[in-house]
């Protein structure tokens, strides 16, 4: 990262706070000098000294930012762990799957929730034929209702992947089950829905995927390049798929040894800083620059970057799920 990138990141971090303080200081100095009994020469000297002090304060602030003393890594980690203790740590400990690291794939996921119970979820498992099924989703809203809706999808996925061979068909069956439940219990909120990406992979690296969800990134180890892959399919919903009846949502690609798939929810790039700027494209720059040898370190570094951007606070659940072909 060059100096201009650091400057841009610095002003994204401080937002309008520092410029506002500088302007206020200059106004106060001007008012003081106007009402003082100093002669013209003394006023000029005082004004120049004040400008120099303001410059020094701004310079020191920027240097502290560059040396990461503006928001120390220990403080970032502390706020991060506080978030985990509020709920996400317990959800991952008791509910979300353990990482997979076998002869064919390394699969790792991480979630950080806005509330103790969040709407983001992920799941991965193998079926009886040795295929890998990986799902990531985001239910609308926050809190327990979004969490319960997500867990319903989580539970249905875990069952249906053993009964059907195609990700599109599994999503169709989840929606059918949701329709039946809604008919049986009319009090269910019909506006609940989730974006959901379901991936099936065999041991050779042949992938199928379906579902409407934010695009994912495929890292090609041979060329060291990232490719954005669009998703296609249906939501998990009883009402939002009416215009998607003829959508098949059956897509394929292949991973070679060393390739990585990065899946995530929109909470990763929609986190805003104090200047109301999204993390946005910083996510894709991060995925281009970060070392690819350790998936857990990638997740740790990404969450730390986002917490630096936001000043230690988040406005939405965020999840990353990574699949590396051995």
mmCIF file of C-alpha atoms in Angstrom:
data_model
loop_
_atom_site.group_PDB
_atom_site.id
_atom_site.type_symbol
_atom_site.label_atom_id
_atom_site.label_comp_id
_atom_site.label_asym_id
_atom_site.label_seq_id
_atom_site.Cartn_x
_atom_site.Cartn_y
_atom_site.Cartn_z
ATOM 1 C CA UNK A 1 0.000 0.000 0.000
ATOM 2 C CA UNK A 2 1.449 3.372 -1.042
ATOM 3 C CA UNK A 3 1.275 6.700 0.812
ATOM 4 C CA UNK A 4 -1.811 7.928 -1.059
ATOM 5 C CA UNK A 5 -3.685 4.754 -0.044
ATOM 6 C CA UNK A 6 -2.742 5.348 3.604
ATOM 7 C CA UNK A 7 -3.900 8.968 3.388
ATOM 8 C CA UNK A 8 -7.214 7.875 1.842
ATOM 9 C CA UNK A 9 -7.672 5.223 4.520
ATOM 10 C CA UNK A 10 -6.809 7.742 7.230
ATOM 11 C CA UNK A 11 -9.499 10.199 6.116
ATOM 12 C CA UNK A 12 -11.998 7.358 5.711
ATOM 13 C CA UNK A 13 -11.266 6.482 9.322
ATOM 14 C CA UNK A 14 -11.529 9.945 10.874
ATOM 15 C CA UNK A 15 -14.360 11.099 8.575
ATOM 16 C CA UNK A 16 -15.395 14.735 9.066
ATOM 17 C CA UNK A 17 -14.197 14.859 12.677
ATOM 18 C CA UNK A 18 -10.656 16.137 12.114
ATOM 19 C CA UNK A 19 -11.472 18.713 9.366
ATOM 20 C CA UNK A 20 -14.307 20.035 11.551
ATOM 21 C CA UNK A 21 -11.998 20.400 14.558
ATOM 22 C CA UNK A 22 -9.396 22.177 12.412
ATOM 23 C CA UNK A 23 -11.982 24.621 11.065
ATOM 24 C CA UNK A 24 -13.388 25.265 14.544
ATOM 25 C CA UNK A 25 -9.870 25.922 15.892
ATOM 26 C CA UNK A 26 -9.134 28.434 13.115
ATOM 27 C CA UNK A 27 -12.411 30.257 13.758
ATOM 28 C CA UNK A 28 -11.721 30.467 17.510
ATOM 29 C CA UNK A 29 -8.192 31.750 16.863
ATOM 30 C CA UNK A 30 -9.485 34.398 14.453
ATOM 31 C CA UNK A 31 -12.156 35.543 16.962
ATOM 32 C CA UNK A 32 -9.575 35.705 19.755
ATOM 33 C CA UNK A 33 -7.144 37.775 17.688
ATOM 34 C CA UNK A 34 -9.896 40.112 16.514
ATOM 35 C CA UNK A 35 -10.833 40.938 20.098
ATOM 36 C CA UNK A 36 -7.300 40.999 21.526
ATOM 37 C CA UNK A 37 -5.222 44.084 22.136
ATOM 38 C CA UNK A 38 -2.278 42.778 20.105
ATOM 39 C CA UNK A 39 -0.780 44.862 17.339
ATOM 40 C CA UNK A 40 -0.713 43.664 13.729
ATOM 41 C CA UNK A 41 2.768 42.128 13.929
ATOM 42 C CA UNK A 42 1.929 40.225 17.127
ATOM 43 C CA UNK A 43 -1.318 38.976 15.588
ATOM 44 C CA UNK A 44 0.532 37.620 12.553
ATOM 45 C CA UNK A 45 3.140 35.875 14.725
ATOM 46 C CA UNK A 46 0.440 34.386 16.984
ATOM 47 C CA UNK A 47 -1.566 33.238 13.959
ATOM 48 C CA UNK A 48 1.468 31.560 12.329
ATOM 49 C CA UNK A 49 2.354 29.804 15.607
ATOM 50 C CA UNK A 50 -1.264 28.550 15.880
ATOM 51 C CA UNK A 51 -1.177 27.240 12.293
ATOM 52 C CA UNK A 52 2.112 25.445 13.015
ATOM 53 C CA UNK A 53 0.648 23.822 16.143
ATOM 54 C CA UNK A 54 -2.421 22.636 14.209
ATOM 55 C CA UNK A 55 -0.175 21.206 11.509
ATOM 56 C CA UNK A 56 1.924 19.431 14.164
ATOM 57 C CA UNK A 57 -1.159 17.920 15.812
ATOM 58 C CA UNK A 58 -2.461 16.661 12.438
ATOM 59 C CA UNK A 59 0.956 15.296 11.529
ATOM 60 C CA UNK A 60 1.299 13.425 14.837
ATOM 61 C CA UNK A 61 -2.211 12.017 14.423
ATOM 62 C CA UNK A 62 -1.349 10.678 10.959
ATOM 63 C CA UNK A 63 1.948 9.184 12.162
ATOM 64 C CA UNK A 64 0.142 7.429 15.013
ATOM 65 C CA UNK A 65 -2.311 6.056 12.472
ATOM 66 C CA UNK A 66 0.530 4.752 10.272
ATOM 67 C CA UNK A 67 2.182 3.032 13.214
ATOM 68 C CA UNK A 68 -1.183 1.502 14.178
ATOM 69 C CA UNK A 69 -1.136 3.310 17.511
ATOM 70 C CA UNK A 70 -4.247 5.236 16.502
ATOM 71 C CA UNK A 71 -6.245 2.055 17.210
ATOM 72 C CA UNK A 72 -3.855 -0.566 18.614
ATOM 73 C CA UNK A 73 -4.200 -4.155 17.438
ATOM 74 C CA UNK A 74 -4.757 -5.252 21.049
ATOM 75 C CA UNK A 75 -7.780 -2.962 21.292
ATOM 76 C CA UNK A 76 -9.119 -4.252 17.971
ATOM 77 C CA UNK A 77 -8.682 -7.829 19.127
ATOM 78 C CA UNK A 78 -10.335 -7.014 22.455
ATOM 79 C CA UNK A 79 -13.417 -5.545 20.795
ATOM 80 C CA UNK A 80 -13.494 -8.450 18.384
ATOM 81 C CA UNK A 81 -13.422 -11.015 21.181
ATOM 82 C CA UNK A 82 -16.091 -9.084 23.080
ATOM 83 C CA UNK A 83 -18.355 -9.513 20.045
ATOM 84 C CA UNK A 84 -17.621 -13.235 19.991
ATOM 85 C CA UNK A 85 -18.398 -13.598 23.699
ATOM 86 C CA UNK A 86 -21.794 -11.966 23.167
ATOM 87 C CA UNK A 87 -23.027 -14.849 21.054
ATOM 88 C CA UNK A 88 -21.105 -15.736 17.934
ATOM 89 C CA UNK A 89 -18.479 -17.718 19.809
ATOM 90 C CA UNK A 90 -21.207 -19.858 21.348
ATOM 91 C CA UNK A 91 -22.993 -20.386 18.025
ATOM 92 C CA UNK A 92 -19.784 -21.523 16.350
ATOM 93 C CA UNK A 93 -18.829 -23.677 19.320
ATOM 94 C CA UNK A 94 -22.142 -25.523 19.618
ATOM 95 C CA UNK A 95 -23.751 -25.258 16.172
ATOM 96 C CA UNK A 96 -21.621 -24.394 13.156
ATOM 97 C CA UNK A 97 -19.500 -27.216 11.679
ATOM 98 C CA UNK A 98 -15.884 -27.887 12.516
ATOM 99 C CA UNK A 99 -13.341 -27.139 9.824
ATOM 100 C CA UNK A 100 -12.611 -29.813 7.233
ATOM 101 C CA UNK A 101 -8.985 -30.541 6.393
ATOM 102 C CA UNK A 102 -8.626 -33.867 4.579
ATOM 103 C CA UNK A 103 -6.869 -35.277 1.530
ATOM 104 C CA UNK A 104 -9.093 -33.363 -0.896
ATOM 105 C CA UNK A 105 -10.169 -30.035 0.622
ATOM 106 C CA UNK A 106 -9.595 -27.533 3.388
ATOM 107 C CA UNK A 107 -12.856 -25.779 4.335
ATOM 108 C CA UNK A 108 -13.059 -23.024 6.937
ATOM 109 C CA UNK A 109 -15.812 -20.605 7.980
ATOM 110 C CA UNK A 110 -16.109 -17.676 10.380
ATOM 111 C CA UNK A 111 -19.057 -15.529 11.436
ATOM 112 C CA UNK A 112 -19.305 -12.330 13.478
ATOM 113 C CA UNK A 113 -22.836 -11.309 14.446
ATOM 114 C CA UNK A 114 -24.431 -7.907 14.992
ATOM 115 C CA UNK A 115 -26.628 -9.361 17.749
ATOM 116 C CA UNK A 116 -25.850 -12.356 19.976
ATOM 117 C CA UNK A 117 -27.988 -14.425 17.568
ATOM 118 C CA UNK A 118 -27.550 -13.492 13.919
ATOM 119 C CA UNK A 119 -29.114 -14.249 10.566
ATOM 120 C CA UNK A 120 -25.873 -15.329 8.885
ATOM 121 C CA UNK A 121 -25.079 -19.034 8.780
ATOM 122 C CA UNK A 122 -22.903 -21.561 7.016
ATOM 123 C CA UNK A 123 -22.795 -25.344 6.846
ATOM 124 C CA UNK A 124 -20.603 -27.975 5.234
ATOM 125 C CA UNK A 125 -20.636 -31.770 5.326
ATOM 126 C CA UNK A 126 -20.002 -34.859 3.209
ATOM 127 C CA UNK A 127 -22.672 -37.232 1.922
ATOM 128 C CA UNK A 128 -22.494 -41.036 1.798
ATOM 129 C CA UNK A 129 -20.969 -40.919 -1.709
ATOM 130 C CA UNK A 130 -18.082 -38.724 -0.541
ATOM 131 C CA UNK A 131 -19.345 -35.481 -2.091
ATOM 132 C CA UNK A 132 -18.863 -32.213 -0.223
ATOM 133 C CA UNK A 133 -21.852 -29.911 0.345
ATOM 134 C CA UNK A 134 -21.152 -26.324 1.358
ATOM 135 C CA UNK A 135 -23.829 -23.740 2.101
ATOM 136 C CA UNK A 136 -23.747 -20.086 3.140
ATOM 137 C CA UNK A 137 -26.763 -17.872 3.750
ATOM 138 C CA UNK A 138 -28.086 -14.641 5.179
ATOM 139 C CA UNK A 139 -31.624 -14.307 6.536
ATOM 140 C CA UNK A 140 -33.222 -10.875 6.402
ATOM 141 C CA UNK A 141 -33.102 -8.870 9.632
ATOM 142 C CA UNK A 142 -31.268 -9.408 12.903
ATOM 143 C CA UNK A 143 -31.902 -11.151 16.177
ATOM 144 C CA UNK A 144 -33.633 -14.344 17.199
ATOM 145 C CA UNK A 145 -36.255 -14.473 14.391
ATOM 146 C CA UNK A 146 -33.599 -14.243 11.670
ATOM 147 C CA UNK A 147 -31.507 -16.758 13.613
ATOM 148 C CA UNK A 148 -34.360 -19.258 13.890
ATOM 149 C CA UNK A 149 -35.152 -18.924 10.177
ATOM 150 C CA UNK A 150 -31.465 -19.521 9.378
ATOM 151 C CA UNK A 151 -31.349 -22.592 11.599
ATOM 152 C CA UNK A 152 -34.396 -24.019 9.821
ATOM 153 C CA UNK A 153 -32.485 -23.753 6.512
ATOM 154 C CA UNK A 154 -29.354 -25.146 8.189
ATOM 155 C CA UNK A 155 -31.290 -28.177 9.465
ATOM 156 C CA UNK A 156 -33.079 -28.829 6.161
ATOM 157 C CA UNK A 157 -29.837 -28.633 4.204
ATOM 158 C CA UNK A 158 -28.193 -31.185 6.514
ATOM 159 C CA UNK A 159 -31.032 -33.624 5.793
ATOM 160 C CA UNK A 160 -31.810 -33.008 2.110
ATOM 161 C CA UNK A 161 -28.277 -33.269 0.715
ATOM 162 C CA UNK A 162 -28.475 -36.989 1.515
ATOM 163 C CA UNK A 163 -31.706 -37.360 -0.480
ATOM 164 C CA UNK A 164 -31.027 -35.273 -3.609
ATOM 165 C CA UNK A 165 -28.033 -35.051 -5.921
ATOM 166 C CA UNK A 166 -28.408 -31.503 -7.250
ATOM 167 C CA UNK A 167 -28.007 -28.176 -5.333
ATOM 168 C CA UNK A 168 -30.911 -26.613 -7.259
ATOM 169 C CA UNK A 169 -33.226 -29.464 -6.261
ATOM 170 C CA UNK A 170 -32.169 -29.207 -2.613
ATOM 171 C CA UNK A 171 -33.097 -25.499 -2.603
ATOM 172 C CA UNK A 172 -36.428 -26.330 -4.271
ATOM 173 C CA UNK A 173 -37.148 -28.853 -1.530
ATOM 174 C CA UNK A 174 -36.206 -26.370 1.222
ATOM 175 C CA UNK A 175 -38.693 -23.914 -0.285
ATOM 176 C CA UNK A 176 -41.344 -26.630 -0.545
ATOM 177 C CA UNK A 177 -40.832 -27.492 3.117
ATOM 178 C CA UNK A 178 -41.103 -23.794 4.015
ATOM 179 C CA UNK A 179 -44.378 -23.532 2.071
ATOM 180 C CA UNK A 180 -45.817 -26.522 3.905
ATOM 181 C CA UNK A 181 -44.800 -25.089 7.254
ATOM 182 C CA UNK A 182 -46.309 -21.703 6.383
ATOM 183 C CA UNK A 183 -49.605 -23.386 5.484
ATOM 184 C CA UNK A 184 -49.587 -25.296 8.757
ATOM 185 C CA UNK A 185 -48.642 -22.213 10.789
ATOM 186 C CA UNK A 186 -50.149 -19.076 9.155
ATOM 187 C CA UNK A 187 -48.549 -16.884 11.836
ATOM 188 C CA UNK A 188 -45.160 -17.389 10.158
ATOM 189 C CA UNK A 189 -44.002 -14.081 8.704
ATOM 190 C CA UNK A 190 -44.359 -14.444 4.926
ATOM 191 C CA UNK A 191 -41.800 -11.664 4.383
ATOM 192 C CA UNK A 192 -38.971 -13.725 5.842
ATOM 193 C CA UNK A 193 -36.419 -14.752 3.237
ATOM 194 C CA UNK A 194 -32.767 -15.612 2.918
ATOM 195 C CA UNK A 195 -30.084 -15.380 0.274
ATOM 196 C CA UNK A 196 -28.476 -18.794 0.021
ATOM 197 C CA UNK A 197 -25.637 -20.329 -1.972
ATOM 198 C CA UNK A 198 -25.379 -24.124 -2.043
ATOM 199 C CA UNK A 199 -22.292 -25.797 -3.510
ATOM 200 C CA UNK A 200 -21.644 -29.463 -4.234
ATOM 201 C CA UNK A 201 -18.079 -30.645 -4.941
ATOM 202 C CA UNK A 202 -16.655 -34.057 -5.703
ATOM 203 C CA UNK A 203 -13.176 -35.232 -4.753
ATOM 204 C CA UNK A 204 -11.734 -34.281 -8.160
ATOM 205 C CA UNK A 205 -12.669 -30.592 -7.853
ATOM 206 C CA UNK A 206 -15.837 -30.540 -9.967
ATOM 207 C CA UNK A 207 -18.243 -27.982 -8.487
ATOM 208 C CA UNK A 208 -21.969 -27.368 -8.937
ATOM 209 C CA UNK A 209 -23.730 -24.394 -7.340
ATOM 210 C CA UNK A 210 -27.157 -22.819 -7.138
ATOM 211 C CA UNK A 211 -28.962 -20.089 -5.241
ATOM 212 C CA UNK A 212 -29.284 -16.308 -5.167
ATOM 213 C CA UNK A 213 -26.554 -14.848 -2.966
ATOM 214 C CA UNK A 214 -23.732 -12.272 -3.300
ATOM 215 C CA UNK A 215 -21.137 -13.236 -5.914
ATOM 216 C CA UNK A 216 -18.180 -15.252 -4.707
ATOM 217 C CA UNK A 217 -14.479 -15.093 -5.602
ATOM 218 C CA UNK A 218 -12.418 -17.866 -7.139
ATOM 219 C CA UNK A 219 -8.657 -17.594 -6.651
ATOM 220 C CA UNK A 220 -6.614 -19.367 -9.338
ATOM 221 C CA UNK A 221 -3.351 -20.582 -7.867
ATOM 222 C CA UNK A 222 -1.503 -20.967 -11.189
ATOM 223 C CA UNK A 223 -2.087 -17.389 -12.365
ATOM 224 C CA UNK A 224 -2.424 -15.772 -8.897
ATOM 225 C CA UNK A 225 -5.613 -14.091 -10.134
ATOM 226 C CA UNK A 226 -9.063 -13.635 -8.577
ATOM 227 C CA UNK A 227 -12.221 -14.184 -10.597
ATOM 228 C CA UNK A 228 -15.654 -12.962 -9.487
ATOM 229 C CA UNK A 229 -18.311 -15.645 -10.022
ATOM 230 C CA UNK A 230 -21.983 -14.655 -10.253
ATOM 231 C CA UNK A 231 -24.658 -16.720 -8.524
ATOM 232 C CA UNK A 232 -27.941 -17.805 -10.073
ATOM 233 C CA UNK A 233 -31.008 -19.568 -8.724
ATOM 234 C CA UNK A 234 -33.656 -18.826 -6.139
ATOM 235 C CA UNK A 235 -34.061 -17.285 -2.693
ATOM 236 C CA UNK A 236 -35.218 -19.249 0.317
ATOM 237 C CA UNK A 237 -38.685 -17.717 0.435
ATOM 238 C CA UNK A 238 -42.387 -18.401 -0.080
ATOM 239 C CA UNK A 239 -43.005 -15.079 -1.836
ATOM 240 C CA UNK A 240 -39.867 -13.787 -3.575
ATOM 241 C CA UNK A 241 -39.451 -16.476 -6.229
ATOM 242 C CA UNK A 242 -42.674 -15.820 -8.174
ATOM 243 C CA UNK A 243 -40.732 -14.161 -11.011
ATOM 244 C CA UNK A 244 -38.074 -16.908 -10.941
ATOM 245 C CA UNK A 245 -40.267 -19.958 -11.653
ATOM 246 C CA UNK A 246 -38.380 -20.897 -14.829
ATOM 247 C CA UNK A 247 -34.929 -20.236 -13.394
ATOM 248 C CA UNK A 248 -32.852 -23.404 -13.239
ATOM 249 C CA UNK A 249 -29.824 -22.011 -11.405
ATOM 250 C CA UNK A 250 -27.511 -24.877 -12.313
ATOM 251 C CA UNK A 251 -23.902 -23.729 -12.670
ATOM 252 C CA UNK A 252 -20.570 -25.545 -12.768
ATOM 253 C CA UNK A 253 -16.838 -24.890 -12.533
ATOM 254 C CA UNK A 254 -13.688 -26.768 -11.598
ATOM 255 C CA UNK A 255 -11.020 -26.132 -8.992
ATOM 256 C CA UNK A 256 -7.405 -27.153 -9.473
ATOM 257 C CA UNK A 257 -4.914 -27.862 -6.706
ATOM 258 C CA UNK A 258 -4.229 -24.710 -4.691
ATOM 259 C CA UNK A 259 -7.337 -22.861 -5.935
ATOM 260 C CA UNK A 260 -9.553 -21.221 -3.307
ATOM 261 C CA UNK A 261 -13.222 -20.235 -3.310
ATOM 262 C CA UNK A 262 -14.094 -17.238 -1.103
ATOM 263 C CA UNK A 263 -17.807 -16.982 -0.237
ATOM 264 C CA UNK A 264 -19.221 -14.255 1.985
ATOM 265 C CA UNK A 265 -22.364 -12.453 3.067
ATOM 266 C CA UNK A 266 -23.063 -8.819 2.190
ATOM 267 C CA UNK A 267 -22.241 -7.767 5.755
ATOM 268 C CA UNK A 268 -18.522 -7.970 4.925
ATOM 269 C CA UNK A 269 -18.507 -5.212 2.315
ATOM 270 C CA UNK A 270 -21.443 -3.164 3.674
ATOM 271 C CA UNK A 271 -19.745 -2.236 6.960
ATOM 272 C CA UNK A 272 -19.449 1.563 7.205
ATOM 273 C CA UNK A 273 -16.953 3.793 8.945
ATOM 274 C CA UNK A 274 -17.579 7.077 10.763
ATOM 275 C CA UNK A 275 -17.466 8.880 7.420
ATOM 276 C CA UNK A 276 -20.350 6.670 6.211
ATOM 277 C CA UNK A 277 -18.123 4.953 3.620
ATOM 278 C CA UNK A 278 -18.537 1.239 2.950
ATOM 279 C CA UNK A 279 -15.715 -1.279 3.288
ATOM 280 C CA UNK A 280 -16.817 -2.203 -0.253
ATOM 281 C CA UNK A 281 -14.031 -2.752 -2.770
ATOM 282 C CA UNK A 282 -11.502 -2.994 0.054
ATOM 283 C CA UNK A 283 -12.735 -6.575 0.437
ATOM 284 C CA UNK A 284 -11.608 -7.489 -3.078
ATOM 285 C CA UNK A 285 -8.300 -5.644 -2.688
ATOM 286 C CA UNK A 286 -7.762 -7.534 0.560
ATOM 287 C CA UNK A 287 -8.403 -10.883 -1.157
ATOM 288 C CA UNK A 288 -5.892 -9.963 -3.877
ATOM 289 C CA UNK A 289 -3.113 -8.962 -1.479
ATOM 290 C CA UNK A 290 -3.476 -11.326 1.501
ATOM 291 C CA UNK A 291 -1.167 -14.390 1.688
ATOM 292 C CA UNK A 292 -3.162 -17.496 0.773
ATOM 293 C CA UNK A 293 -1.318 -20.126 2.815
ATOM 294 C CA UNK A 294 -3.519 -20.118 5.974
ATOM 295 C CA UNK A 295 -7.320 -19.842 5.769
ATOM 296 C CA UNK A 296 -7.761 -19.111 9.470
ATOM 297 C CA UNK A 297 -5.257 -16.247 9.294
ATOM 298 C CA UNK A 298 -7.091 -14.863 6.261
ATOM 299 C CA UNK A 299 -10.334 -14.710 8.273
ATOM 300 C CA UNK A 300 -8.578 -13.210 11.316
ATOM 301 C CA UNK A 301 -6.859 -10.547 9.207
ATOM 302 C CA UNK A 302 -10.029 -9.688 7.282
ATOM 303 C CA UNK A 303 -12.132 -9.218 10.416
ATOM 304 C CA UNK A 304 -9.363 -7.103 11.958
ATOM 305 C CA UNK A 305 -9.260 -4.929 8.794
ATOM 306 C CA UNK A 306 -13.019 -4.421 8.923
ATOM 307 C CA UNK A 307 -12.933 -3.523 12.620
ATOM 308 C CA UNK A 308 -10.186 -0.986 11.893
ATOM 309 C CA UNK A 309 -12.368 0.474 9.127
ATOM 310 C CA UNK A 310 -15.430 0.719 11.378
ATOM 311 C CA UNK A 311 -13.635 1.741 14.574
ATOM 312 C CA UNK A 312 -14.447 -1.528 16.344
ATOM 313 C CA UNK A 313 -18.184 -1.598 15.642
ATOM 314 C CA UNK A 314 -20.254 -3.469 13.056
ATOM 315 C CA UNK A 315 -23.713 -2.753 11.652
ATOM 316 C CA UNK A 316 -24.564 -6.189 10.221
ATOM 317 C CA UNK A 317 -23.704 -9.855 10.579
ATOM 318 C CA UNK A 318 -20.727 -10.868 8.458
ATOM 319 C CA UNK A 319 -19.477 -14.262 7.363
ATOM 320 C CA UNK A 320 -16.651 -15.641 5.251
ATOM 321 C CA UNK A 321 -16.434 -19.235 4.028
ATOM 322 C CA UNK A 322 -13.351 -20.563 2.219
ATOM 323 C CA UNK A 323 -12.730 -23.759 0.246
ATOM 324 C CA UNK A 324 -9.212 -24.733 -0.838
ATOM 325 C CA UNK A 325 -8.593 -27.652 -3.221
ATOM 326 C CA UNK A 326 -5.702 -29.828 -2.091
#
